[in-house]
mmCIF file of C-alpha atoms in Angstrom:
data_model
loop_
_atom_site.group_PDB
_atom_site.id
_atom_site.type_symbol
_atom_site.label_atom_id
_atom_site.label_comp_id
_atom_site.label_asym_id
_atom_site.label_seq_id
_atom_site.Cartn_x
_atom_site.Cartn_y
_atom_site.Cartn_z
ATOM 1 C CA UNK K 1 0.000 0.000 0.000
ATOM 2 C CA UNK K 2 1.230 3.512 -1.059
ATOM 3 C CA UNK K 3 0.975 6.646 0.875
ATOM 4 C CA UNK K 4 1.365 9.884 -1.272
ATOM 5 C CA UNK K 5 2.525 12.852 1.164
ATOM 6 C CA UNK K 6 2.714 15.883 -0.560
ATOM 7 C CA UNK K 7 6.411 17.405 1.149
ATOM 8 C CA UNK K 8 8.439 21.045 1.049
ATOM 9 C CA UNK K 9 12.329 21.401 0.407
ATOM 10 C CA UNK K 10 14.532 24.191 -0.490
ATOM 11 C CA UNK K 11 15.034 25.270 -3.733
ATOM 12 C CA UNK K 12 17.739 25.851 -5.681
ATOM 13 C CA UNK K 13 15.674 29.212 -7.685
ATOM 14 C CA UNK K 14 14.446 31.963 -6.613
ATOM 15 C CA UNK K 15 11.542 30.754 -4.833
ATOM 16 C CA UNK K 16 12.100 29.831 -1.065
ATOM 17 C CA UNK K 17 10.526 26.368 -1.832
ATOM 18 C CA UNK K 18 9.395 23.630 -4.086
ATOM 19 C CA UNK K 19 7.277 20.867 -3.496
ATOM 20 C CA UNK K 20 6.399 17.591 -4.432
ATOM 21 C CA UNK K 21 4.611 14.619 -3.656
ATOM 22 C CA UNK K 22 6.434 11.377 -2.459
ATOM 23 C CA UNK K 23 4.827 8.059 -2.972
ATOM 24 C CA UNK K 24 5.657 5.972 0.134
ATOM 25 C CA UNK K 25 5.444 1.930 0.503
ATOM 26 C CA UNK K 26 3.741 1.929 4.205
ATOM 27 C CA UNK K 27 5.593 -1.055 4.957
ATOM 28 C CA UNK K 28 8.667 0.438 4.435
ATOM 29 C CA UNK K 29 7.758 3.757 6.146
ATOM 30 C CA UNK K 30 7.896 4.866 9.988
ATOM 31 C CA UNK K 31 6.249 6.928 12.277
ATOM 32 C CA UNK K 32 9.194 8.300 14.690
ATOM 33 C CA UNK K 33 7.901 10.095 17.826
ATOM 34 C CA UNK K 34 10.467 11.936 19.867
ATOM 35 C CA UNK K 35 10.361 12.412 23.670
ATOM 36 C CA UNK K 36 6.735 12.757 23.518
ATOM 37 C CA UNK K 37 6.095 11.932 27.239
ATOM 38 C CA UNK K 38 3.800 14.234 29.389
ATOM 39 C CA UNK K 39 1.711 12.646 32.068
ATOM 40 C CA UNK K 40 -0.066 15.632 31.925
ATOM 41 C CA UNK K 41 0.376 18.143 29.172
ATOM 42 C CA UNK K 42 -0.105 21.911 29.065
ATOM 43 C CA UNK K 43 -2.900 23.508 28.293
ATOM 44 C CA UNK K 44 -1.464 25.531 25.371
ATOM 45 C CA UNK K 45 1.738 25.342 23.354
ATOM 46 C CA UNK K 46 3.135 22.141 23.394
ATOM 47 C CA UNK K 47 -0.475 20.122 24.564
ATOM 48 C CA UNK K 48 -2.405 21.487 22.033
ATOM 49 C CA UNK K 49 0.078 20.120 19.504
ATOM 50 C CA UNK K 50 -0.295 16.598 21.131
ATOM 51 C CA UNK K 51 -4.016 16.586 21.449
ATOM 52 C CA UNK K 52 -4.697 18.742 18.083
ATOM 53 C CA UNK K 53 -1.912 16.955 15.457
ATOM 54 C CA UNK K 54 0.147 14.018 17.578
ATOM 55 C CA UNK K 55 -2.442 11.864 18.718
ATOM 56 C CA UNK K 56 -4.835 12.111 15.548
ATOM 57 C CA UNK K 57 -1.590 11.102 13.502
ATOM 58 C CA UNK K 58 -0.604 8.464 15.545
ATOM 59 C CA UNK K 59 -4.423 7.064 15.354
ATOM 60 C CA UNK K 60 -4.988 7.387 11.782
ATOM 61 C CA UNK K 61 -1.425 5.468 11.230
ATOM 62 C CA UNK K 62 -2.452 2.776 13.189
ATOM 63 C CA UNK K 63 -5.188 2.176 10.830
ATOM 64 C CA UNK K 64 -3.039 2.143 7.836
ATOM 65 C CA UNK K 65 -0.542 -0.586 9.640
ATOM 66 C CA UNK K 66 2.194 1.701 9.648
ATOM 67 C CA UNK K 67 4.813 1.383 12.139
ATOM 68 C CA UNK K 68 4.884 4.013 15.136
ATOM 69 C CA UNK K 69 8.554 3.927 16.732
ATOM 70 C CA UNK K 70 8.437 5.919 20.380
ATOM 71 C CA UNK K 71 11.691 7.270 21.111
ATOM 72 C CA UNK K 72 12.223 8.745 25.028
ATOM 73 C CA UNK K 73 14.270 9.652 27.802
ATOM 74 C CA UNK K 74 18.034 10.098 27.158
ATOM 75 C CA UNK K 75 19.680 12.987 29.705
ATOM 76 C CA UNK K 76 20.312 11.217 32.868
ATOM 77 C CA UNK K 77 21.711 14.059 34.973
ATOM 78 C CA UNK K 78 25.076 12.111 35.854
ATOM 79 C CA UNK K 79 27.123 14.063 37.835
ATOM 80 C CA UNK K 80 30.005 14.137 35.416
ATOM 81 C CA UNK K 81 28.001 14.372 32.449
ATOM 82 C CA UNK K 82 29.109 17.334 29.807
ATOM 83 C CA UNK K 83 24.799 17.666 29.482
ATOM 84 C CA UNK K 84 24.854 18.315 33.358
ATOM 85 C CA UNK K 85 27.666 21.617 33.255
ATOM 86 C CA UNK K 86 26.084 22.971 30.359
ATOM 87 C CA UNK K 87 21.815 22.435 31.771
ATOM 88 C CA UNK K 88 23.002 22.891 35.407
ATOM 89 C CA UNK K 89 26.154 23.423 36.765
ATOM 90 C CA UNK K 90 26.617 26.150 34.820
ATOM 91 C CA UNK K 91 23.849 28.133 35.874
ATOM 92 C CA UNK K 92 24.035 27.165 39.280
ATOM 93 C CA UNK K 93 21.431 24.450 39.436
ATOM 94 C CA UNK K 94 22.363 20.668 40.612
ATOM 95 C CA UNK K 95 20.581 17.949 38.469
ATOM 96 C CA UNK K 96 19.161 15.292 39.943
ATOM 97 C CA UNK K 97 20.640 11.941 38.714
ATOM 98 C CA UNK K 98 18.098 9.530 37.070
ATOM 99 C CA UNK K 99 17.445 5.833 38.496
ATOM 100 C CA UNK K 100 18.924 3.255 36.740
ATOM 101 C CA UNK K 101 17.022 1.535 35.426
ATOM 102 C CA UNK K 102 15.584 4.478 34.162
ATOM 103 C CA UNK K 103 11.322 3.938 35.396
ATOM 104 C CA UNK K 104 9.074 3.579 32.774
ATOM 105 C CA UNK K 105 7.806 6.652 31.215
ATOM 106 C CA UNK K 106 4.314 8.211 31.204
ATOM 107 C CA UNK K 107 2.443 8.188 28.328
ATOM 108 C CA UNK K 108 -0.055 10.771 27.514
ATOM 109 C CA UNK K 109 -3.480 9.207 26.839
ATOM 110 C CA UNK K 110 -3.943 8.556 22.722
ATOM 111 C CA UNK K 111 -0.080 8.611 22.441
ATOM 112 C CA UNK K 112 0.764 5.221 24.122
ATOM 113 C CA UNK K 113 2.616 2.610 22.793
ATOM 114 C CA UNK K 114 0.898 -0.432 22.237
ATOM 115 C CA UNK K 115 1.976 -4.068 22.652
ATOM 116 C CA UNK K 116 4.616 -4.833 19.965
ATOM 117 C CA UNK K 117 5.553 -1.389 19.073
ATOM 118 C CA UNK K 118 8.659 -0.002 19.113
ATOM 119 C CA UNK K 119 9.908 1.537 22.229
ATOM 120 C CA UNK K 120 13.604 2.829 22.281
ATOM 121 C CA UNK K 121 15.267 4.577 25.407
ATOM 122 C CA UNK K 122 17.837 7.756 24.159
ATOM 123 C CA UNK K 123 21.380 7.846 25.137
ATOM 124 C CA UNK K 124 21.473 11.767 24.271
ATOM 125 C CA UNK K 125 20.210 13.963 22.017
ATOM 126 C CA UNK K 126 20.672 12.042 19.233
ATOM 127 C CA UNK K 127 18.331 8.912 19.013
ATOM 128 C CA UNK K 128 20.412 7.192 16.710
ATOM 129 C CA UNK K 129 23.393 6.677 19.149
ATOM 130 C CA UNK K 130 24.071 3.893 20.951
ATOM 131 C CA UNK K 131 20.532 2.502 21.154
ATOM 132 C CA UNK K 132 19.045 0.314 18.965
ATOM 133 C CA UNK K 133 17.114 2.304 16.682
ATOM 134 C CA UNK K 134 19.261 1.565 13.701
ATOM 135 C CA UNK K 135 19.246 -2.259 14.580
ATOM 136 C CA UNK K 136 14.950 -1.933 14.385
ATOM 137 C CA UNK K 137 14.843 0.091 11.492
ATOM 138 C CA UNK K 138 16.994 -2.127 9.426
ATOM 139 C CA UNK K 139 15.209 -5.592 11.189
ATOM 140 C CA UNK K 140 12.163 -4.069 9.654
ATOM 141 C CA UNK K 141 13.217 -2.785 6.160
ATOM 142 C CA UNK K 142 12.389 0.868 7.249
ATOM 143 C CA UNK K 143 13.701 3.591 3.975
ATOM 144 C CA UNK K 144 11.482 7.228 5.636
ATOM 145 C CA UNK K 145 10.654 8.113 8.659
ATOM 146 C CA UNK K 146 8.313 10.879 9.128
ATOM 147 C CA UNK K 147 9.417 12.366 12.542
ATOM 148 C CA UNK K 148 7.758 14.687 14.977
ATOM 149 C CA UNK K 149 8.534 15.494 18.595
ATOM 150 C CA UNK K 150 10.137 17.558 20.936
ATOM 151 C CA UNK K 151 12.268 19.558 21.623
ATOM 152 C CA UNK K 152 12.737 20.776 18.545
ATOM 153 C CA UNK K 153 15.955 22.703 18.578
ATOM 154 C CA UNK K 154 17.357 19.723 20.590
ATOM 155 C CA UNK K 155 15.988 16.050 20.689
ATOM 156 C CA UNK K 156 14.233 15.997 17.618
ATOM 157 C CA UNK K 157 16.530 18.328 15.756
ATOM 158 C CA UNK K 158 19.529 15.893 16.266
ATOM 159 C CA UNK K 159 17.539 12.843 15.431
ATOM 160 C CA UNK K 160 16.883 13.382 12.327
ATOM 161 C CA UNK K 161 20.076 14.530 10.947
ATOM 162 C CA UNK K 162 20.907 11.099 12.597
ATOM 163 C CA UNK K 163 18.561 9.413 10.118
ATOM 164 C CA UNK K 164 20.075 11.293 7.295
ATOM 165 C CA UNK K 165 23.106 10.125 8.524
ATOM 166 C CA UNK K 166 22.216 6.365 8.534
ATOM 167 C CA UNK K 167 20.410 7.041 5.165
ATOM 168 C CA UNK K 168 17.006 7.103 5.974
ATOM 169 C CA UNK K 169 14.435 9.522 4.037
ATOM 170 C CA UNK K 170 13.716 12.227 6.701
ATOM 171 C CA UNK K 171 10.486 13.689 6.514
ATOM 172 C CA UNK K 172 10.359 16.780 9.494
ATOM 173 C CA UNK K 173 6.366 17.347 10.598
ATOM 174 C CA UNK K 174 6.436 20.724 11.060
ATOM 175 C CA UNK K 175 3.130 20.943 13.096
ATOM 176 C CA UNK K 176 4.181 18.170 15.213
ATOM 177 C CA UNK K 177 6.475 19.921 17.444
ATOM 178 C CA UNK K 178 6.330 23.230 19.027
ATOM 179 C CA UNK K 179 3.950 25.810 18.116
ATOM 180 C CA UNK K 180 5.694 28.645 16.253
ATOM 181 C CA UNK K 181 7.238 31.138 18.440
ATOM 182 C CA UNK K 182 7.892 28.822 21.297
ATOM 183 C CA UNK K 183 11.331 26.854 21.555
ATOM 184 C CA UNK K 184 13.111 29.887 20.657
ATOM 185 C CA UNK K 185 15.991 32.220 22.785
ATOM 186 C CA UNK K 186 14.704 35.025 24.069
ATOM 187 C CA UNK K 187 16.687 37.385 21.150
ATOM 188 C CA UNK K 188 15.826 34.582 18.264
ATOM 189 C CA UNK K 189 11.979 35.524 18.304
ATOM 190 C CA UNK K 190 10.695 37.690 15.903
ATOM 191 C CA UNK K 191 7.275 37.955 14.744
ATOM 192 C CA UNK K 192 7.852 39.333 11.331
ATOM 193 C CA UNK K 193 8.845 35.848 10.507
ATOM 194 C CA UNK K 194 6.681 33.067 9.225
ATOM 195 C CA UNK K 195 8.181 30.672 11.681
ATOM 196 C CA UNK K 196 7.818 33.440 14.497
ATOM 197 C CA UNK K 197 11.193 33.174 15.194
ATOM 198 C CA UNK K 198 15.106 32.639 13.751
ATOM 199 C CA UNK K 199 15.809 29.211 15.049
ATOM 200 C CA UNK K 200 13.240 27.397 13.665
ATOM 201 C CA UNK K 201 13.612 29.318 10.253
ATOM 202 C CA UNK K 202 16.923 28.496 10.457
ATOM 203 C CA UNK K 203 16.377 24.938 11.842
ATOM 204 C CA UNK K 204 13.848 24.100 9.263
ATOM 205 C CA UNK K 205 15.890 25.726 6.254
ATOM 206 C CA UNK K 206 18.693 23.450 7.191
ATOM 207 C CA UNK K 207 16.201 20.244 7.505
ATOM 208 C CA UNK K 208 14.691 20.994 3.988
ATOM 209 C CA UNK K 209 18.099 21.958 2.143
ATOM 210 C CA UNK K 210 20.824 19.755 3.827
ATOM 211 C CA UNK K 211 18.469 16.363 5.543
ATOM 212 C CA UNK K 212 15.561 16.564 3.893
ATOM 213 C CA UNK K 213 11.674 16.943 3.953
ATOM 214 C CA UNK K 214 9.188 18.683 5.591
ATOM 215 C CA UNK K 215 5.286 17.959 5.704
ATOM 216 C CA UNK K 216 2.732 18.122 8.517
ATOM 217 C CA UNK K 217 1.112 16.062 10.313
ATOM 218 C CA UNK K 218 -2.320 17.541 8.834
ATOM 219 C CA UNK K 219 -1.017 16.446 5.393
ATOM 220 C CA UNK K 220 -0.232 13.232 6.658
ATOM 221 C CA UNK K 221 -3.735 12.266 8.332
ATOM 222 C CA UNK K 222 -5.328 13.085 4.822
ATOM 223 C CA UNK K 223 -3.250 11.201 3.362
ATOM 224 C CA UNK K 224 -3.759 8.071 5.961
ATOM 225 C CA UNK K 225 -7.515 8.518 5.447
ATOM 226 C CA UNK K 226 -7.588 8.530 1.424
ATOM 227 C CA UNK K 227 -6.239 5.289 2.196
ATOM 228 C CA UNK K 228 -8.878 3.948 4.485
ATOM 229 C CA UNK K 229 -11.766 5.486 2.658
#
């Protein structure tokens, strides 16, 4: 079965973008979610995304039989971690070091893994390294993933330039992370900007000239359902 996704990428004319549509093999195609676990998400921002675009993707996926992979955790606060100076120490604030095991994380409602889906614990930023990611993806003849997630500027961002790096088709859902204006420094936001701010213009421009695609998750639950219909 063949999923057509209608994507953005940079072009090499005048125009800021082209488009086109790519013709995905479902079995052959992922849904990667990225540190998408809130017991209890906001009310705005970030929870609206999840409610609004994450958990009507991941539903409408399920019905095509395309793979969801949940990606989480990562950061463990260890003492002598680099991550600890630069989020902590730094600024004055000790991190609390994780368990280990790390516990199991909590799912928001509608974004759950279910039994035999893929559930991968981070070792960093980037969920390609030394997890098994790459060892699932290849197990399961995986070519795209279409990725969404947080944070964007960090997690997700680093993620998939790891799946360009292991040679996967990246497709970036740009409504499936923060809402535009958030996830930004406080002298990166600007409102005369599309993307409400320079990171993720900057972010995204990089994603769609140098790793890959970008779609939405809207575009992708239409084209789920002109499946099912």
């Amino acid at each position: 079965m063949i999923i057509e996704l209608p994507v953005r990428f940079t072009s090499d004319t005048e125009a800021l973008h082209e488009w086109t549509t790519l013709h995905l093999e479902i079995s052959k195609t992922a849904f990667l979610l990225v540190d998408c676990t809130f017991e209890n998400p906001p009310e705005s921002g970030v929870g609206e995304v999840i409610r609004q675009m994450l958990v009507p993707a991941l539903a409408v996926v399920r019905e095509v039989e395309m793979k969801p992979i949940f990606l989480y955790g990562g950061d463990r606060g260890a003492p002598h971690a680099i991550a600890s100076e630069l989020h902590g120490i730094r600024r004055g604030v000790t991190r609390q070091v994780s368990p280990w095991p790390l516990p199991a994380p909590e799912w928001v409602p509608g974004l759950a893994p279910q039994d035999g889906d893929a559930v991968i614990e981070k070792c960093g930023q980037n969920g390609f390294r030394a997890t098994q990611l790459e060892a699932y993806l290849r197990s399961h003849g995986i070519e795209t993933l279409l990725c969404a997630g947080f944070s964007f500027k960090s997690c997700l961002f680093y993620t998939l330039v790891g799946a360009f790096e292991h040679n996967y088709r990246v497709v970036f859902l740009r409504d499936g992370t923060h809402p535009l204006g958030e996830n930004e420094f406080r002298d990166t936001r600007n409102e005369a900007l599309e993307e409400k701010g320079w990171v993720r213009l900057v972010l995204t421009r990089l994603i769609e000239d140098q790793v890959g695609y970008s779609s939405t998750c809207a575009a992708l639950i239409q084209a789920c359902r002109a499946l099912i219909k």
